[in-house]
Amino acid sequence: MKLRRKIFLAMTLVIVSLCVLFGLMTWLVVHESVKAAVESTGGGKAEALATKLVQFYDHNNGSWEGVRRLGGDGRSVTAGRQASFLLMSRQGQPLLREGDAEDPVIQRLGMEKTLQWNGERIAVLYYYDPEVAMLSKLRIGIPVSVLFLLIPGAMLLTAASLGAAWWLSKRLTAPLRVLLPVIGQLGKGEFGVRAPVAAQDEFGQVARALNGMSGLLQNAEAHRRNLVADVAHELRTPITILRGKLDLVQQSGGPVEPESLLCRCRTSSYASPAW
């Protein structure tokens, strides 16, 4: 995978993660804020009713038998508020209910409170009144509305960010795309090529280092060629002389001792002996 795509994918992952995190945090803050408002509105009445119910459970030796006798006490708690409440057992069975609201409405729009006795969950109380219902509707509707507003905005922001990420990744890798052909030419033996130095950052330092290496390779190649030419020139005369002497020996037709031939070859480079 190319470096540009790696940078783009990394930036895409960061942008999408930030958008999702921002959306979740916004939903959580709004949800918890409305939930706190619900509890502050009906929390006192629900707490008073829960206390009476737990006291009844304690005085009744850990049993809900006869709990319907508390109907009058429940009305005293909810009087004047058009309130309703529903007491559900641990198994989900209704134990006590008061008020005009229906059970599904109380459970969905009411305030839920878990009743505990000696650290054990004994029942669930749902408290409902018009103010709590209104805030519960807000608690349900506002986070959903916020998400519906955030999703298009997040999509637009993500699209714009991805476009910027693609342009930025292309801009960051542009100097590398300029250096790669120069490196390829050096690999083919075309010494002396130069890469354009268009910046003073790390890419510019790499380009200058590459140009310096290219110059050194060009000088080394020039020295090698000069050395080969000098060696060839220096060896041309002795080899020509040796070849001529060997031709004369071959034309003489007489036997020649190897020792005398070696001796003649040694001296032939510097003097012409009499034959």
Short mmCIF file of C-alpha atoms in Angstrom, two decimals:
data_model
loop_
_atom_site.label_atom_id
_atom_site.label_comp_id
_atom_site.label_asym_id
_atom_site.label_seq_id
_atom_site.Cartn_x
_atom_site.Cartn_y
_atom_site.Cartn_z
CA MET A 1 0.00 0.00 0.00
CA LYS A 2 1.28 3.43 -0.92
CA LEU A 3 2.25 5.90 1.76
CA ARG A 4 -0.39 8.38 0.60
CA ARG A 5 -3.14 5.83 1.14
CA LYS A 6 -1.75 4.87 4.54
CA ILE A 7 -1.78 8.51 5.65
CA PHE A 8 -5.30 8.98 4.26
CA LEU A 9 -6.64 5.86 6.00
CA ALA A 10 -5.03 6.86 9.31
CA MET A 11 -6.53 10.35 9.15
CA THR A 12 -9.90 8.89 8.13
CA LEU A 13 -9.89 6.59 11.16
CA VAL A 14 -9.07 9.50 13.47
CA ILE A 15 -11.78 11.75 11.98
CA VAL A 16 -14.51 9.10 12.11
CA SER A 17 -13.55 8.13 15.66
CA LEU A 18 -13.72 11.77 16.80
CA CYS A 19 -17.14 12.25 15.18
CA VAL A 20 -18.53 9.12 16.82
CA LEU A 21 -17.04 10.08 20.18
CA PHE A 22 -18.45 13.61 19.95
CA GLY A 23 -21.92 12.27 19.09
CA LEU A 24 -21.93 9.79 21.95
CA MET A 25 -20.72 12.37 24.45
CA THR A 26 -23.37 14.88 23.32
CA TRP A 27 -26.12 12.26 23.58
CA LEU A 28 -24.90 11.17 27.01
CA VAL A 29 -24.73 14.74 28.36
CA VAL A 30 -28.22 15.62 27.12
CA HIS A 31 -29.69 12.34 28.34
CA GLU A 32 -28.17 12.64 31.81
CA SER A 33 -29.17 16.31 32.09
CA VAL A 34 -32.82 15.59 31.35
CA LYS A 35 -32.70 12.54 33.64
CA ALA A 36 -31.44 14.75 36.48
CA ALA A 37 -34.26 17.20 35.81
CA VAL A 38 -36.79 14.36 36.02
CA GLU A 39 -35.36 13.18 39.31
CA SER A 40 -35.32 16.67 40.77
CA THR A 41 -38.99 17.16 39.83
CA GLY A 42 -40.49 13.99 41.24
CA GLY A 43 -37.63 12.58 43.25
CA GLY A 44 -38.91 13.80 46.63
CA LYS A 45 -42.38 12.29 46.24
CA ALA A 46 -40.99 9.05 44.85
CA GLU A 47 -38.44 8.83 47.66
CA ALA A 48 -41.12 9.37 50.33
CA LEU A 49 -43.32 6.70 48.78
CA ALA A 50 -40.38 4.30 48.46
CA THR A 51 -39.51 4.80 52.12
CA LYS A 52 -43.04 3.90 53.21
CA LEU A 53 -43.06 0.82 51.02
CA VAL A 54 -39.72 -0.40 52.36
CA GLN A 55 -40.92 0.19 55.94
CA PHE A 56 -44.01 -1.86 55.23
CA TYR A 57 -41.88 -4.65 53.77
CA ASP A 58 -39.64 -4.58 56.85
CA HIS A 59 -42.53 -4.58 59.35
CA ASN A 60 -44.21 -7.41 57.39
CA ASN A 61 -41.17 -9.68 57.89
CA GLY A 62 -39.92 -9.40 54.32
CA SER A 63 -43.23 -9.97 52.56
CA TRP A 64 -45.49 -7.90 50.31
CA GLU A 65 -48.61 -9.65 51.57
CA GLY A 66 -51.30 -7.10 52.35
CA VAL A 67 -49.48 -4.28 50.60
CA ARG A 68 -52.72 -3.09 49.06
CA ARG A 69 -53.66 -1.71 52.48
CA LEU A 70 -51.14 1.07 51.75
CA GLY A 71 -53.41 2.50 49.07
CA GLY A 72 -54.50 5.33 51.34
CA ASP A 73 -50.90 6.25 52.24
CA GLY A 74 -50.03 6.24 48.56
CA ARG A 75 -52.80 8.70 47.84
CA SER A 76 -51.57 11.00 50.54
CA VAL A 77 -48.18 11.09 48.89
CA THR A 78 -49.53 11.70 45.39
CA ALA A 79 -52.45 13.94 46.31
CA GLY A 80 -52.83 17.14 44.37
CA ARG A 81 -50.38 16.14 41.65
CA GLN A 82 -52.62 13.93 39.47
CA ALA A 83 -49.98 11.35 40.12
CA SER A 84 -49.90 7.59 39.75
CA PHE A 85 -47.50 4.93 40.89
CA LEU A 86 -46.95 1.25 40.20
CA LEU A 87 -45.14 -1.26 42.38
CA MET A 88 -43.69 -4.28 40.55
CA SER A 89 -42.26 -7.39 42.19
CA ARG A 90 -38.88 -8.86 41.33
CA GLN A 91 -40.66 -11.29 39.04
CA GLY A 92 -42.37 -8.43 37.16
CA GLN A 93 -45.80 -8.89 38.72
CA PRO A 94 -47.85 -5.80 39.75
CA LEU A 95 -48.17 -5.55 43.54
CA LEU A 96 -49.81 -2.15 44.00
CA ARG A 97 -50.99 0.63 41.76
CA GLU A 98 -52.67 3.96 42.39
CA GLY A 99 -53.84 6.71 40.04
CA ASP A 100 -55.59 6.99 36.73
CA ALA A 101 -52.63 6.43 34.39
CA GLU A 102 -52.28 3.08 32.66
CA ASP A 103 -49.50 0.71 33.60
CA PRO A 104 -47.56 0.94 30.26
CA VAL A 105 -47.66 4.75 30.46
CA ILE A 106 -46.44 4.72 34.06
CA GLN A 107 -43.56 2.39 33.20
CA ARG A 108 -42.52 4.24 30.04
CA LEU A 109 -42.89 7.86 31.19
CA GLY A 110 -42.62 7.48 34.94
CA MET A 111 -39.55 7.65 37.14
CA GLU A 112 -38.13 4.26 38.02
CA LYS A 113 -36.76 3.56 41.49
CA THR A 114 -35.42 0.25 42.76
CA LEU A 115 -36.43 -0.71 46.31
CA GLN A 116 -33.82 -2.50 48.41
CA TRP A 117 -33.99 -4.13 51.81
CA ASN A 118 -30.85 -5.40 53.58
CA GLY A 119 -28.92 -5.00 50.35
CA GLU A 120 -31.43 -7.11 48.39
CA ARG A 121 -33.58 -5.92 45.50
CA ILE A 122 -37.17 -6.45 46.57
CA ALA A 123 -39.27 -4.48 44.05
CA VAL A 124 -39.35 -1.65 41.49
CA LEU A 125 -41.40 1.50 41.97
CA TYR A 126 -42.61 3.63 39.02
CA TYR A 127 -43.75 7.13 39.93
CA TYR A 128 -45.72 9.18 37.39
CA ASP A 129 -47.16 12.68 37.30
CA PRO A 130 -47.67 15.23 34.47
CA GLU A 131 -44.39 17.08 35.14
CA VAL A 132 -42.38 13.87 35.27
CA ALA A 133 -44.12 12.65 32.12
CA MET A 134 -43.27 15.86 30.27
CA LEU A 135 -39.64 15.67 31.27
CA SER A 136 -39.53 11.97 30.43
CA LYS A 137 -40.78 12.77 26.94
CA LEU A 138 -38.01 15.30 26.67
CA ARG A 139 -35.56 12.72 27.99
CA ILE A 140 -36.61 10.35 25.23
CA GLY A 141 -37.06 12.87 22.44
CA ILE A 142 -34.17 15.29 22.89
CA PRO A 143 -31.31 12.77 22.61
CA VAL A 144 -32.95 11.27 19.51
CA SER A 145 -33.39 14.74 18.01
CA VAL A 146 -29.83 15.62 18.87
CA LEU A 147 -28.60 12.48 17.14
CA PHE A 148 -30.68 13.23 14.05
CA LEU A 149 -29.18 16.72 13.98
CA LEU A 150 -25.67 15.49 14.65
CA ILE A 151 -25.67 12.73 12.05
CA PRO A 152 -26.04 15.01 8.96
CA GLY A 153 -23.61 17.51 10.47
CA ALA A 154 -21.15 14.74 11.26
CA MET A 155 -21.50 13.37 7.72
CA LEU A 156 -20.81 16.80 6.20
CA LEU A 157 -17.91 17.37 8.56
CA THR A 158 -16.52 13.90 7.80
CA ALA A 159 -16.79 14.46 4.05
CA ALA A 160 -15.03 17.82 4.28
CA SER A 161 -12.39 16.38 6.60
CA LEU A 162 -11.78 13.43 4.31
CA GLY A 163 -11.33 15.78 1.36
CA ALA A 164 -8.84 17.80 3.37
CA ALA A 165 -7.11 14.58 4.48
CA TRP A 166 -6.80 13.37 0.87
CA TRP A 167 -5.38 16.73 -0.24
CA LEU A 168 -2.99 16.81 2.73
CA SER A 169 -1.78 13.25 2.17
CA LYS A 170 -1.20 14.05 -1.50
CA ARG A 171 0.68 17.23 -0.56
CA LEU A 172 2.83 15.44 2.01
CA THR A 173 3.86 12.67 -0.38
CA ALA A 174 4.47 14.95 -3.40
CA PRO A 175 8.24 15.37 -2.63
CA LEU A 176 8.61 11.59 -2.47
CA ARG A 177 7.02 11.21 -5.90
CA VAL A 178 9.64 13.65 -7.22
CA LEU A 179 12.53 11.74 -5.61
CA LEU A 180 11.48 8.28 -6.77
CA PRO A 181 12.31 8.79 -10.51
CA VAL A 182 15.72 10.21 -9.57
CA ILE A 183 16.43 7.18 -7.38
CA GLY A 184 15.35 4.92 -10.25
CA GLN A 185 17.78 6.67 -12.64
CA LEU A 186 20.61 6.25 -10.15
CA GLY A 187 19.78 2.57 -9.87
CA LYS A 188 20.13 2.26 -13.65
CA GLY A 189 23.61 3.82 -13.55
CA GLU A 190 22.67 7.32 -14.74
CA PHE A 191 24.98 9.11 -12.35
CA GLY A 192 24.91 12.88 -12.04
CA VAL A 193 21.14 13.33 -12.09
CA ARG A 194 19.79 15.97 -9.74
CA ALA A 195 16.59 16.10 -7.71
CA PRO A 196 14.88 19.49 -7.34
CA VAL A 197 15.17 20.96 -3.83
CA ALA A 198 11.86 22.76 -3.30
CA ALA A 199 11.71 22.88 0.51
CA GLN A 200 13.89 23.31 3.56
CA ASP A 201 12.28 20.51 5.57
CA GLU A 202 13.30 16.86 5.88
CA PHE A 203 12.36 16.18 2.25
CA GLY A 204 14.68 18.97 1.17
CA GLN A 205 17.49 17.45 3.25
CA VAL A 206 16.89 14.07 1.60
CA ALA A 207 16.96 15.70 -1.85
CA ARG A 208 20.25 17.49 -1.07
CA ALA A 209 21.77 14.29 0.30
CA LEU A 210 20.64 12.43 -2.82
CA ASN A 211 22.17 15.09 -5.06
CA GLY A 212 25.44 14.88 -3.12
CA MET A 213 25.50 11.10 -3.47
CA SER A 214 24.76 11.41 -7.19
CA GLY A 215 27.70 13.83 -7.59
CA LEU A 216 30.04 11.51 -5.70
CA LEU A 217 28.99 8.57 -7.86
CA GLN A 218 29.55 10.66 -10.99
CA ASN A 219 33.05 11.64 -9.84
CA ALA A 220 33.84 8.04 -8.90
CA GLU A 221 32.72 6.85 -12.33
CA ALA A 222 34.83 9.54 -14.03
CA HIS A 223 37.91 8.51 -11.99
CA ARG A 224 37.31 4.86 -12.85
CA ARG A 225 37.16 5.60 -16.55
CA ASN A 226 40.32 7.74 -16.38
CA LEU A 227 42.12 4.97 -14.50
CA VAL A 228 41.12 2.36 -17.06
CA ALA A 229 42.22 4.65 -19.90
CA ASP A 230 45.59 5.35 -18.23
CA VAL A 231 46.25 1.68 -17.54
CA ALA A 232 45.31 0.75 -21.10
CA HIS A 233 47.59 3.46 -22.45
CA GLU A 234 50.53 2.40 -20.26
CA LEU A 235 50.18 -1.28 -21.19
CA ARG A 236 49.69 -0.69 -24.90
CA THR A 237 53.41 -0.08 -25.70
CA PRO A 238 54.88 -3.06 -23.77
CA ILE A 239 52.28 -5.40 -25.16
CA THR A 240 52.95 -4.17 -28.71
CA ILE A 241 56.66 -4.76 -28.25
CA LEU A 242 56.10 -8.26 -26.85
CA ARG A 243 53.82 -9.10 -29.73
CA GLY A 244 56.42 -7.92 -32.26
CA LYS A 245 59.19 -9.96 -30.61
CA LEU A 246 57.04 -13.06 -30.57
CA ASP A 247 56.28 -12.59 -34.26
CA LEU A 248 60.03 -12.37 -35.01
CA VAL A 249 60.77 -15.49 -33.00
CA GLN A 250 58.01 -17.34 -34.80
CA GLN A 251 59.33 -16.22 -38.21
CA SER A 252 62.90 -17.30 -37.44
CA GLY A 253 61.83 -20.93 -37.48
CA GLY A 254 64.57 -22.02 -35.12
CA PRO A 255 64.12 -23.61 -31.72
CA VAL A 256 63.95 -21.15 -28.94
CA GLU A 257 64.53 -22.00 -25.32
CA PRO A 258 61.91 -20.69 -22.95
CA GLU A 259 64.57 -19.21 -20.69
CA SER A 260 66.09 -17.19 -23.53
CA LEU A 261 62.65 -16.06 -24.62
CA LEU A 262 61.88 -14.83 -21.14
CA CYS A 263 65.18 -13.05 -20.97
CA ARG A 264 64.65 -11.43 -24.32
CA CYS A 265 61.14 -10.38 -23.30
CA ARG A 266 62.41 -8.75 -20.16
CA THR A 267 64.96 -6.67 -21.98
CA SER A 268 62.90 -6.01 -25.07
CA SER A 269 60.78 -3.42 -23.32
CA TYR A 270 63.76 -1.20 -22.78
CA ALA A 271 66.28 -2.03 -25.47
CA SER A 272 66.42 -3.70 -28.85
CA PRO A 273 68.92 -6.53 -28.68
CA ALA A 274 70.68 -7.76 -31.78
CA TRP A 275 69.00 -10.78 -33.35
#
